[in-house]
XYZ file of C-alpha atoms in Angstrom:
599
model
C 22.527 134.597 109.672
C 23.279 133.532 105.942
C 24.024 129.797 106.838
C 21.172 129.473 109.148
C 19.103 130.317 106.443
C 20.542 127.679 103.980
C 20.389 125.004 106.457
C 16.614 125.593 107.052
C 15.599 125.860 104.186
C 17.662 122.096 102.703
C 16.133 120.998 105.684
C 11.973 121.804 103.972
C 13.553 120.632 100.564
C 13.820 117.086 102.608
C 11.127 116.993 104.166
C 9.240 118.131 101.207
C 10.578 114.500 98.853
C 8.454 111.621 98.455
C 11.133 109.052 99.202
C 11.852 110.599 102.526
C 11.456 107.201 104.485
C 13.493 105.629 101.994
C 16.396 108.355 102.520
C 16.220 108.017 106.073
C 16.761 104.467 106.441
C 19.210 104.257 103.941
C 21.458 106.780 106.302
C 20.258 105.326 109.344
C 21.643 102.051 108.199
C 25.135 102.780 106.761
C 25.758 104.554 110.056
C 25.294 101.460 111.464
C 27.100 99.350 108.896
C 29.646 101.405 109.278
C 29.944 101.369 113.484
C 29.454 97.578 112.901
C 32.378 96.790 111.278
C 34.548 99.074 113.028
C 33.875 97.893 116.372
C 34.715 94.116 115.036
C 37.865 95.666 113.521
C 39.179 97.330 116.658
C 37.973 93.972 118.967
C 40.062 92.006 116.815
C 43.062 94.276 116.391
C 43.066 94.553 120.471
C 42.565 91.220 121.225
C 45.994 90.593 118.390
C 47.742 93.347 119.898
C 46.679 91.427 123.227
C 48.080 88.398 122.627
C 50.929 89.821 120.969
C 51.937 91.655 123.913
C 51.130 88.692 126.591
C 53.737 86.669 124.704
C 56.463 88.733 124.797
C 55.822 90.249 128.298
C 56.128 86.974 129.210
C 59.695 86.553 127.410
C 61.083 89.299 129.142
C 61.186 91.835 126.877
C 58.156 94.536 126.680
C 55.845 96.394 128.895
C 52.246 97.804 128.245
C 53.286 101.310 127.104
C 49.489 102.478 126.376
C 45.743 102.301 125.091
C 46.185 100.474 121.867
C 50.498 100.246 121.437
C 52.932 97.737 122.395
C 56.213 99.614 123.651
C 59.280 97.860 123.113
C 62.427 97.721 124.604
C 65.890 97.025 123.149
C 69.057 96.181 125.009
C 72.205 96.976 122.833
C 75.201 95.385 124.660
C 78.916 96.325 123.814
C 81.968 94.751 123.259
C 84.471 93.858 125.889
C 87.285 95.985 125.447
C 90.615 94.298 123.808
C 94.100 93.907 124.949
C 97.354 94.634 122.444
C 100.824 94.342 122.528
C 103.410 97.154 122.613
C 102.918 97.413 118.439
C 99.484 97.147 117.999
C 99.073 93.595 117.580
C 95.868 92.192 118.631
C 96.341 89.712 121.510
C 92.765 89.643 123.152
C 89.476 90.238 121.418
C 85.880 88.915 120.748
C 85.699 87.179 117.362
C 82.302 86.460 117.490
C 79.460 84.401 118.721
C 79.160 80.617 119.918
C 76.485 78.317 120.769
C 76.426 75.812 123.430
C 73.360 73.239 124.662
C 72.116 73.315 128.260
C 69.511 71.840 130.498
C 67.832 74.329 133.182
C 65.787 73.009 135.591
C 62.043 74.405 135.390
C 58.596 73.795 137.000
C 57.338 71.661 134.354
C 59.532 70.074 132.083
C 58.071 67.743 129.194
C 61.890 65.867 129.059
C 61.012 62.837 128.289
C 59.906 62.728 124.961
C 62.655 65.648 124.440
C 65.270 62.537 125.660
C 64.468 60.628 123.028
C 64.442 63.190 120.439
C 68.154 64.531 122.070
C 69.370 60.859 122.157
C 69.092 60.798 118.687
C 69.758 63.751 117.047
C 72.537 64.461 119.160
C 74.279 61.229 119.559
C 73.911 61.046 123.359
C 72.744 58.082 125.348
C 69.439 58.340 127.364
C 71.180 57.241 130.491
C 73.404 60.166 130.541
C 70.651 63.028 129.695
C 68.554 61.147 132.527
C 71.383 61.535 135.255
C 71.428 64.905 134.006
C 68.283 66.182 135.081
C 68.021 63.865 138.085
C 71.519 65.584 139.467
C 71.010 68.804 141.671
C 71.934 71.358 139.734
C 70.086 74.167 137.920
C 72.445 74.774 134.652
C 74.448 72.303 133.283
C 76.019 72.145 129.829
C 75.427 69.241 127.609
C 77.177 70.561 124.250
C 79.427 73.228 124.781
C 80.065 73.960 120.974
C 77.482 73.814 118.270
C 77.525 75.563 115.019
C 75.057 78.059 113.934
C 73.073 75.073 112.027
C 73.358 72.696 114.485
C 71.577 75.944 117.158
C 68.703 76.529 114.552
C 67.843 72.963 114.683
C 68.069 72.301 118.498
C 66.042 75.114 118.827
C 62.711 73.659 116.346
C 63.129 70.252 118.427
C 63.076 71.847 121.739
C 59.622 72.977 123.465
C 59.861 75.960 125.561
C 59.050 73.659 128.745
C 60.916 70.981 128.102
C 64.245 72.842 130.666
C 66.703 72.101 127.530
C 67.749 75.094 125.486
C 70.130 77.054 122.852
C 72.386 79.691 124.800
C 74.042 81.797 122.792
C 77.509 83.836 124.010
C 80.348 85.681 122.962
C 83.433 84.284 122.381
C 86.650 86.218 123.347
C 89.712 84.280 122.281
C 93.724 84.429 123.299
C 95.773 84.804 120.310
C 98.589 82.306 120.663
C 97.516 80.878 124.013
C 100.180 79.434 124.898
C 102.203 83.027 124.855
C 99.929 84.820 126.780
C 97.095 82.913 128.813
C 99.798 83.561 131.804
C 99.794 87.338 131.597
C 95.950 88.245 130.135
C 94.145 85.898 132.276
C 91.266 83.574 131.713
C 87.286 85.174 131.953
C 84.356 82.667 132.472
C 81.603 82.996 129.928
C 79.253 83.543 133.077
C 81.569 86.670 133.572
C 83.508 85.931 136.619
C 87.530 86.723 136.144
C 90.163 84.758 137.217
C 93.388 86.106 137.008
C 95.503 88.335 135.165
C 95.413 91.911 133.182
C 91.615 90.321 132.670
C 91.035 90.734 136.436
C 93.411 93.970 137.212
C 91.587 95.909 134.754
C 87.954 94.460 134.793
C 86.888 98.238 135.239
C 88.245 99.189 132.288
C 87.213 96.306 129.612
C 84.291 96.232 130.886
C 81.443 96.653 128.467
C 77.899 98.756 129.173
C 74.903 98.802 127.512
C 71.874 100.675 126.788
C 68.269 100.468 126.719
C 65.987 101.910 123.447
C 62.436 101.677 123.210
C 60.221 102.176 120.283
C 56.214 101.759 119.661
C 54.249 99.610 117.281
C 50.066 99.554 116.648
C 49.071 96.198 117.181
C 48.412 95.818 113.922
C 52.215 96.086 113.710
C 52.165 98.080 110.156
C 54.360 100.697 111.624
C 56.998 101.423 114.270
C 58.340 104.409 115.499
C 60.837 105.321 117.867
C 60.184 106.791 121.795
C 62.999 109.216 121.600
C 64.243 109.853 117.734
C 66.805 112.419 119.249
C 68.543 109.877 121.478
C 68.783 107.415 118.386
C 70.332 109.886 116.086
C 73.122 110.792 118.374
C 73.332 107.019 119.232
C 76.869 105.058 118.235
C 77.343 101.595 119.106
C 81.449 101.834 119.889
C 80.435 103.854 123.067
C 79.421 100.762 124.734
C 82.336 99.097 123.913
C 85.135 98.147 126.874
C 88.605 100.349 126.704
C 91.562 98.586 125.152
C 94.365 97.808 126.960
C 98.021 98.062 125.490
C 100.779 95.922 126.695
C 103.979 96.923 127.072
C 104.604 93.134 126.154
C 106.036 92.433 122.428
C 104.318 89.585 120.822
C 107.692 88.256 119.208
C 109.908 88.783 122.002
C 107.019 87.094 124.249
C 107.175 84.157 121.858
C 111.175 83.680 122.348
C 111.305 83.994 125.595
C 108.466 81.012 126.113
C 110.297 78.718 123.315
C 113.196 78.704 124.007
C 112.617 78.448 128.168
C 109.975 75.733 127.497
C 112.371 73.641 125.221
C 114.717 74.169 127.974
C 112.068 72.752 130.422
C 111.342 69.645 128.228
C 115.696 69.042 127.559
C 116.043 69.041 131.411
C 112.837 67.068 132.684
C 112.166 69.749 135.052
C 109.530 70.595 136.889
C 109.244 74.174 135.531
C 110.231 77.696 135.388
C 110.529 81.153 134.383
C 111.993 83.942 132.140
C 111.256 87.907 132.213
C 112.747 90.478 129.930
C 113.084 94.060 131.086
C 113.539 97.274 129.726
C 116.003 98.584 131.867
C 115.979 102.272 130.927
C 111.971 101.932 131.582
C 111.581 99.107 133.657
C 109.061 97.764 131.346
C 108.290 93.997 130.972
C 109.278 92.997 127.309
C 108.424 89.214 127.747
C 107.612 87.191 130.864
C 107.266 83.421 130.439
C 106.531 80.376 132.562
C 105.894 76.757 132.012
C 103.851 74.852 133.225
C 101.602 77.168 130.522
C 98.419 77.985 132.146
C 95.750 76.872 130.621
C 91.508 77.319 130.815
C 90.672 73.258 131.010
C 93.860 72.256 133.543
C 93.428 75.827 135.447
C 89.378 74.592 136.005
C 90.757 70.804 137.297
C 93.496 71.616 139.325
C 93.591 75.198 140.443
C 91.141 77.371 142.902
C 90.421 76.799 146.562
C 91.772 72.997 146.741
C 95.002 73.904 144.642
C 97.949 72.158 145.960
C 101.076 74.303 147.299
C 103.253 74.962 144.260
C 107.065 73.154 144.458
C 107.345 74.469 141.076
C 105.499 71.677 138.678
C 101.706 73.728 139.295
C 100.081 75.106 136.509
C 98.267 77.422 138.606
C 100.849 80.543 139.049
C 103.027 82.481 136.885
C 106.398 81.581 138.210
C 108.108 85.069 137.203
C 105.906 86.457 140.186
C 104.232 84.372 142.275
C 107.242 81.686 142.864
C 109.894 83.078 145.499
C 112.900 81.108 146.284
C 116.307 81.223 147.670
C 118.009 82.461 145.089
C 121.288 81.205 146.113
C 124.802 82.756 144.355
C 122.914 85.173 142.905
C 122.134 86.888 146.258
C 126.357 87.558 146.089
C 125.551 90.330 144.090
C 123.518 91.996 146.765
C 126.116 91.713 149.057
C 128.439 93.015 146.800
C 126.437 95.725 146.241
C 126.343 96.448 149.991
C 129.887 96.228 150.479
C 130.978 98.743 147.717
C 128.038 101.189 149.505
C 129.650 100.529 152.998
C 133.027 102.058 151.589
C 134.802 98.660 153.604
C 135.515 96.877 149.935
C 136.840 97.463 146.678
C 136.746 94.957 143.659
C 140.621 94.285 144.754
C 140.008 93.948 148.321
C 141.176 90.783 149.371
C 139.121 88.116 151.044
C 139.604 84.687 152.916
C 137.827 81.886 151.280
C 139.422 79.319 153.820
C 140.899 77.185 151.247
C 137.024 76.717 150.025
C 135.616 74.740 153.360
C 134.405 77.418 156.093
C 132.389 76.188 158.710
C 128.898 77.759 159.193
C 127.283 76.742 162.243
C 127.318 72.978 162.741
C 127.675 72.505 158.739
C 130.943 72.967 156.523
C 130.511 74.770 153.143
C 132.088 74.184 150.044
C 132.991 75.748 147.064
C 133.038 73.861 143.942
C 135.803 76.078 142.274
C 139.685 75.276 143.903
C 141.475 78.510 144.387
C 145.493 78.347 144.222
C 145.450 80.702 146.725
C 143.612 80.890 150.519
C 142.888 84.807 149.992
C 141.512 86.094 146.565
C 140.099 89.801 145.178
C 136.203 90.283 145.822
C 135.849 90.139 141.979
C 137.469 86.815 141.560
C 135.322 85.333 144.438
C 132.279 86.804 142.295
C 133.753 85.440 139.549
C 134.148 81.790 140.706
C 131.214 81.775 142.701
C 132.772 81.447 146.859
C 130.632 80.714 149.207
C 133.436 80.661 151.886
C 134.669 84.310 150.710
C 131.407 85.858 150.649
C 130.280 84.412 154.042
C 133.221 86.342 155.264
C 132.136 89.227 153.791
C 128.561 89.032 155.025
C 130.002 88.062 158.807
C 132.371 91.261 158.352
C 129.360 93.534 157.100
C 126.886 92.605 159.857
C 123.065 91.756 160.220
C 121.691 94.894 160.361
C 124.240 96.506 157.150
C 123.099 92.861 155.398
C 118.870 93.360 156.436
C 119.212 96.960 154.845
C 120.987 96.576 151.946
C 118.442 93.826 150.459
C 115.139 96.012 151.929
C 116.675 99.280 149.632
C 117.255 96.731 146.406
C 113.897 95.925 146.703
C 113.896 92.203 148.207
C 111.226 90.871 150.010
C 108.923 94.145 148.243
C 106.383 93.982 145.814
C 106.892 94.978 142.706
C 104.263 97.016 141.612
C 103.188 95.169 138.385
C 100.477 95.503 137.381
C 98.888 91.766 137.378
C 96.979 90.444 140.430
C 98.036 88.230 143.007
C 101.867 89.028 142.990
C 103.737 87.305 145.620
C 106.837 88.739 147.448
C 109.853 87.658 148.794
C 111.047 87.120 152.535
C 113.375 88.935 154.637
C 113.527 87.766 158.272
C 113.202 90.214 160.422
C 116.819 91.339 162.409
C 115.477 89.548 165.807
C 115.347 86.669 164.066
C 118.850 86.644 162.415
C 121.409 84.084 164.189
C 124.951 85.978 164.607
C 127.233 84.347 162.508
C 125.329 82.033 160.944
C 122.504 84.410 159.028
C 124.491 87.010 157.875
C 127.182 84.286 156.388
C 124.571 82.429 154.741
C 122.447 85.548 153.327
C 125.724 86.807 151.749
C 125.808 83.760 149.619
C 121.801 83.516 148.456
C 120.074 81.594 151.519
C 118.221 82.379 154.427
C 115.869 85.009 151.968
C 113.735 84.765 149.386
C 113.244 86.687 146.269
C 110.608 86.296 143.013
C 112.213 86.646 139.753
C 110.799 89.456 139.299
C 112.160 90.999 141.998
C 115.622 89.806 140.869
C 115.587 91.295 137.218
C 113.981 94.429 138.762
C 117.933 94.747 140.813
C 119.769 93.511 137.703
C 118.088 96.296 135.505
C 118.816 99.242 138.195
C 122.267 98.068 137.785
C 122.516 98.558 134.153
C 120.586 102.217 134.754
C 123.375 103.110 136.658
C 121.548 102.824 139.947
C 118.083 103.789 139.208
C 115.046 101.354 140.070
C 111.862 102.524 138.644
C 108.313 100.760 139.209
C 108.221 97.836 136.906
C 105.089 98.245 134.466
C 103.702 95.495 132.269
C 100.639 98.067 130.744
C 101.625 100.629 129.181
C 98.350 102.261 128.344
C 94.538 101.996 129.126
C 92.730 103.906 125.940
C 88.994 104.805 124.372
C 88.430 106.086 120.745
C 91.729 107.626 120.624
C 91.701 109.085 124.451
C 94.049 107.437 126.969
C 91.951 107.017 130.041
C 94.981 105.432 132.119
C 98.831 105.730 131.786
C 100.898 103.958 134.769
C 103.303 106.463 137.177
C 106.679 105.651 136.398
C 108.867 106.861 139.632
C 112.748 106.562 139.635
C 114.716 105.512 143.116
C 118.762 105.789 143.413
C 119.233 102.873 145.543
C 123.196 102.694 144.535
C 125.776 105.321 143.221
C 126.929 105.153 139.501
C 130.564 104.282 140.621
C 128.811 101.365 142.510
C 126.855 100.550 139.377
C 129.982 100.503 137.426
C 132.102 98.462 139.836
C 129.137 95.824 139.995
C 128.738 95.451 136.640
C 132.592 94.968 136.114
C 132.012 92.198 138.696
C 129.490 90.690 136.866
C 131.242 90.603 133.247
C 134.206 88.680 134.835
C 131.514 86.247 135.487
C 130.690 85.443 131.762
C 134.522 85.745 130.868
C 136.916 82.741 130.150
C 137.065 80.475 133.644
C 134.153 82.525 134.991
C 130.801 80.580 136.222
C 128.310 82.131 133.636
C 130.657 81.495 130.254
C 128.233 79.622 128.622
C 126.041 82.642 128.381
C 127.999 84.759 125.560
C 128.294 84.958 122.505
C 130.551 86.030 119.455
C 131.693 89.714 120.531
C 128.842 90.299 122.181
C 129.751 91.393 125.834
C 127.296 90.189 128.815
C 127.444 90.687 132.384
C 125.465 88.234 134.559
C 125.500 85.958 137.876
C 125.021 82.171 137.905
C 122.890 81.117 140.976
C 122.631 77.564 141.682
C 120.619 76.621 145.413
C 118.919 73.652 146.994
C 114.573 74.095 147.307
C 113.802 74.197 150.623
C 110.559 72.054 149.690
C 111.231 68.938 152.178
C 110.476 68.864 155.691
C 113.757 68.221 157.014
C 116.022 70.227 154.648
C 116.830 71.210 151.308
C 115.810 68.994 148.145
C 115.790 69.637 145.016
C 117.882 72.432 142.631
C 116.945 75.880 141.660
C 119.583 76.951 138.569
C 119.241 80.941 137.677
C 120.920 83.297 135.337
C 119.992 86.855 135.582
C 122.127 89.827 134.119
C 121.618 92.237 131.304
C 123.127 92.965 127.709
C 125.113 94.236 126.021
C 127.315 95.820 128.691
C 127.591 99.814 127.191
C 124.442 100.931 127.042
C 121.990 97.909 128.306
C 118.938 97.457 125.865
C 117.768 93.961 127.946
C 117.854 92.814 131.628
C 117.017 89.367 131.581
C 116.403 86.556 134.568
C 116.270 82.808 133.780
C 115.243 80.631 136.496
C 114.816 76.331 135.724
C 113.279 74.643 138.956
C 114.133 71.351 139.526
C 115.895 69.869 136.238
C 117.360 66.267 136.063
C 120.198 66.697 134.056
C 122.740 69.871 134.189
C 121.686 71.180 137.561
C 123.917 74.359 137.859
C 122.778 77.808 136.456
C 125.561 78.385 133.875
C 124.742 75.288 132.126
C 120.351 75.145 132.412
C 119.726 78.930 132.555
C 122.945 80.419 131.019
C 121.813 78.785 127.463
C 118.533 79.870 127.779
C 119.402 83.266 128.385
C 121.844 83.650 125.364
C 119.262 82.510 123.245
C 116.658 84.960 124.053
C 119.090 88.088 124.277
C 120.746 86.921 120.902
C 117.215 86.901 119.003
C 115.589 89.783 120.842
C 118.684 92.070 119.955
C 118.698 91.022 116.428
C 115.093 91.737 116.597
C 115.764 95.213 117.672
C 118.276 95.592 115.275
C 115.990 95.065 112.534
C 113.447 97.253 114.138
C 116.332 100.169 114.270
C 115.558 100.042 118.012
């Protein structure tokens, strides 16, 4: 062939030239020049690459992904989702990052010249960093809150070895605290959840992440990624927790807690409680309770040791976790139950014994004098009798009693949506004392209800007889999508005509001479019930007072349902003068609220 030829015959023209010896070691030797140097090239790039990939195999944060590459890997973490109120306001979210000094324990720790060097740049004795790391624990913070400068430097003095370090966290932060620690909850940095919508719906703000990977030469003059594809279609937000809306206003949230936590402070008591409903929706408008819960006193007094709460604790949210007798305000179950058993009308006449009735071995009083021994059903709800609605209760039975507070809902969860609700009691009927029980339950004692469970009756009232499921979310939503909606169900537990009646009732209450008077307004019109009972917190009877207004506003057409419980306070012990004011106040500012809102 052609190029046989050519080679053999270059091949003669070589061998043919005088400087052959000279041409052949010249070749011979760049070849090995050449093999020289690349050889030490690739023996130092590997032994670079080596190193390279020793240290950060060691930090967690690579494997050995091949002859010659170091393969990386990435984790992107998401945000924890955020929590809003009914208009969009922002009441939960990450703002950011914080950084916070710790001590882990390690194998070998070189602490003691790190001591000295912590002692003074930091400010903090030597005897205190040495009990430190002589007590038995493996992480304990030293400063919980260091800048971003104060990090970088900490982190040049440190050693790796030396079991002090730099952590660095997110910080997710309560806007207004004080309105809403009670309801969202409080979430440990190490990720455990305490209580509230933080803990219900964990699932649901709960962020992911992902893992990416990418190679580098160890030379490290180039990266590329594993899987360019994946990358592309990559977007950050999908890690990111679902928000959850509130069906919570931020303003009315911020009434409600003022003016009930003024009220508080005025009285000297021990706490208590205020919830707004919806009562078309059953929806939870507001809720506030003092004591305010808060992160540092919930860590110091709350948990496993927590004391039982008589209404001062800072560890439960009194609108559902505090049930009590709820004293007069249990008349308008009864009532309720009469005007269902067709035996009463709102003119019936009743006995109130000329306001001392014996019950039992005791004798009961009430604090209004009637002219007359026998009075309607709506003036006895009007003036508060305890004598004419033990009557009532001994006339309508245990068992007609026992069923009409299981169908309002008493002593029954409500559904809410927060964890840890607590219900009310209803003795069983073997346990009721003829005579005795179903006198007392028909004026507020021998039961128990939350005040939750109370506004819950007050707002079926005003719906003309239809409970729903009270809801305090009102959505669970992802880039637009609503991943969770609550079940709203409706229940007739009393006819409209009963509705109406009760509510008649109940706006004689806030009328001139009526218990509840203080609780008006200008023209507005209100119907409500006073309750005023004795805690049964000591161990040989009742102690302190329990005042409560609940009722709903304004009378055609409710817009607010609204329960006001003070425990314990000093001065003005009865519930039209401590929860009465408190309850005008925060239907007066919410309505004028709506008003301006065209709601």
């Amino acid at each position: 062939m052609m190029w046989k030829k050519k080679i053999k015959d270059l091949f003669f023209f070589w061998a043919k030239t005088q400087d052959r010896k000279v041409l052949t070691f010249g070749v011979i030797f760049s070849f090995a020049l050449i093999y020289a140097v690349g050889t030490a090239a690739r023996k130092s790039l590997g032994k670079r690459g080596a190193n390279t990939r020793k240290l950060l195999q060691k930090k967690g944060i690579l494997s050995n992904g091949g002859k010659g590459r170091i393969r990386f890997h990435q984790v992107v973490r998401g945000w924890r989702g955020r929590i809003f109120d009914r208009s969009g306001r922002v009441v939960l979210a990450q703002t950011g990052v914080k950084y916070a000094l710790m001590f882990t324990r390690t194998e070998k720790m070189e602490s003691l010249r790190t001591i000295q060097l912590l002692s003074i740049n930091a400010g903090i004795p030597e005897e205190k960093l040495l009990g430190i790391i002589s007590a038995n624990r493996k992480n304990i913070t030293i400063l919980p809150r260091l800048s971003e400068i104060e990090a970088e430097s900490f982190k040049k003095l440190l050693g790796e070895d030396s079991g002090f370090k730099v952590v660095k966290s997110r910080v997710r932060e309560i806007l207004e605290p004080v309105y809403f620690t009670s309801i969202v909850g409080i979430r440990e940095s190490d990720g455990r959840v305490l209580f509230g919508i933080e803990r219900s719906f964990d699932r649901f703000l709960k962020a992911s992440s992902a893992r990416f990977a990418y190679m580098t030469t160890p030379a490290r003059r180039y990266k590329f990624a594993v899987d360019p594809k994946k990358a592309y279609k990559f977007n950050p937000q999908d890690l990111d927790g679902a928000d959850v809306v509130l069906t919570v206003d931020y303003r009315y949230q911020k009434v409600a807690q003022t003016q009930l936590s003024k009220q508080v402070a005025r009285l000297r008591a021990k706490g208590g409680a205020a919830v707004v409903l919806d009562p078309h929706t059953f929806e939870v408008l507001a809720m506030a309770t003092v004591p305010v819960m808060d992160a540092d006193v919930y860590h110091e007094k709350c948990g496993a040791n927590a004391k039982k709460d008589i209404g001062s604790s800072p560890c439960t949210n009194k609108a559902f976790q505090f049930p009590y007798e709820p004293g007069s305000v249990g008349k308008i179950f009864t009532l309720i139950t009469a005007l269902k058993s067709g035996l009463y009308r709102l003119d019936s006449m009743v006995d109130t014994h000329g306001g001392v009735c014996p019950i039992g071995r005791f004798k009961v009083r009430d604090d209004h004098h009637f002219k007359s021994r026998w009075v309607t059903l709506k003036s006895a709800t009007k003036y508060s009798s305890n004598c004419a609605y033990s009557e009532v209760g001994r006339h309508l039975g245990p068992a007609m009693l026992y069923t009409g507070l299981k169908t309002l809902g008493i002593g029954s969860k409500t559904g809410i949506e927060l964890p840890g609700e607590f219900r009310g009691l209803v003795w069983p009927l073997r346990k009721w004392k003829k005579g005795i029980t179903d006198a007392t339950v028909a004026y507020g004692y021998g039961f128990t209800a939350t005040p939750l469970e109370i506004v819950r009756v007050m707002a079926a009232i005003a719906n003309k007889g239809m409970m729903g499921k009270v809801s305090i979310v009102k959505k669970v939503q992802k880039n637009g999508r609503v991943l969770w909606r609550p079940k709203q169900h409706f229940v007739r537990v009393m006819s409209p005509e009963v509705a109406e009646a009760v509510k008649q009732a109940m706006i004689s209450v806030t009328e001139k001479g009526g218990t509840g008077v203080r609780a008006r307004w200008g023209d507005v019109c209100v119907a409500g019930k006073t309750g005023t009972a004795r805690h049964n917190i000591k161990r040989h009877g009742y102690g302190n007072y329990i005042a409560t207004f609940t009722g709903f506003v304004p009378c055609e057409n409710p817009k607010l349902a609204i329960v006001v419980t003070v425990i314990d306070p000093r001065y003005d012990k009865f519930g039209g003068e401590a929860a009465a004011p408190v309850f005008r106040e925060i239907a007066k500012r919410i309505l004028r609220m709506k008003a301006e809102d065209g709601d």
